[in-house]
C-alpha angles and dihedrals in degrees: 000000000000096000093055084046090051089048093039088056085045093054091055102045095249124154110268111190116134139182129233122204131175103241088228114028118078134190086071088283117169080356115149142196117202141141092206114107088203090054089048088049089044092054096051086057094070112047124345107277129190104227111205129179109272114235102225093179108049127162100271123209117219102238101192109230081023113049128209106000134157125265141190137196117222121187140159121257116181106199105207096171140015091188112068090009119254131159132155124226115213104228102228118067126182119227118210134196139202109250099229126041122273126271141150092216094087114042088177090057094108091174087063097051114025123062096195094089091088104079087100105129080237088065122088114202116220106256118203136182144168 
């Protein structure tokens, strides 16, 4: 079924690059970015992945020394109760940043497309709080 869908996007000129992410690993480990079907199909051999469409055109954040990069927001929700609903937000959230700026020429440039290399002790996440 994937593989008409993936021939269907090429037909039609449509972007094509996917992610592949192991179902159980984090931190971006053994994660990988292609538009090659038989790199997709290469990646499902190893461990189970989850593929999911790539977006090539994200909301980039100006990073002044560095230019456009990626960014994500990462935050604590406590869920108490499912029903009736009830879950607490903790009021401070980190931002982080890829370290180079975006593109789509180098798919194995981990620092342009993955947020998860500053966990370096010499990298200061942004705090912010209400």
């Amino acid at each position: 079924q994937f593989i008409s869908f993936f021939h269907q996007r090429e037909s039609r000129g449509k972007d094509n690059h996917w992610i592949c992410k192991p179902w159980n690993l984090a931190r971006s480990l053994d994660t990988h970015i292609t538009k090659s079907l038989n790199n997709i199909i290469r990646q499902r051999e190893s461990i189970p992945k989850v593929v999911s469409k790539y977006i090539e055109n994200p909301v980039l954040f100006h990073l002044e020394d560095v230019g456009l990069v990626k960014f994500d927001v990462r935050y604590i929700v406590l869920l108490k109760s499912v029903n009736p609903l009830k879950l607490y937000v903790y009021d401070v959230f980190w931002l982080r940043f890829s370290n180079r700026p975006f593109s789509l020429d180098d798919l194995d440039d981990y620092e342009k497309h993955f947020t998860v290399m500053n966990y370096a002790p010499e990298i200061s996440l942004k705090q912010v709080s209400k």
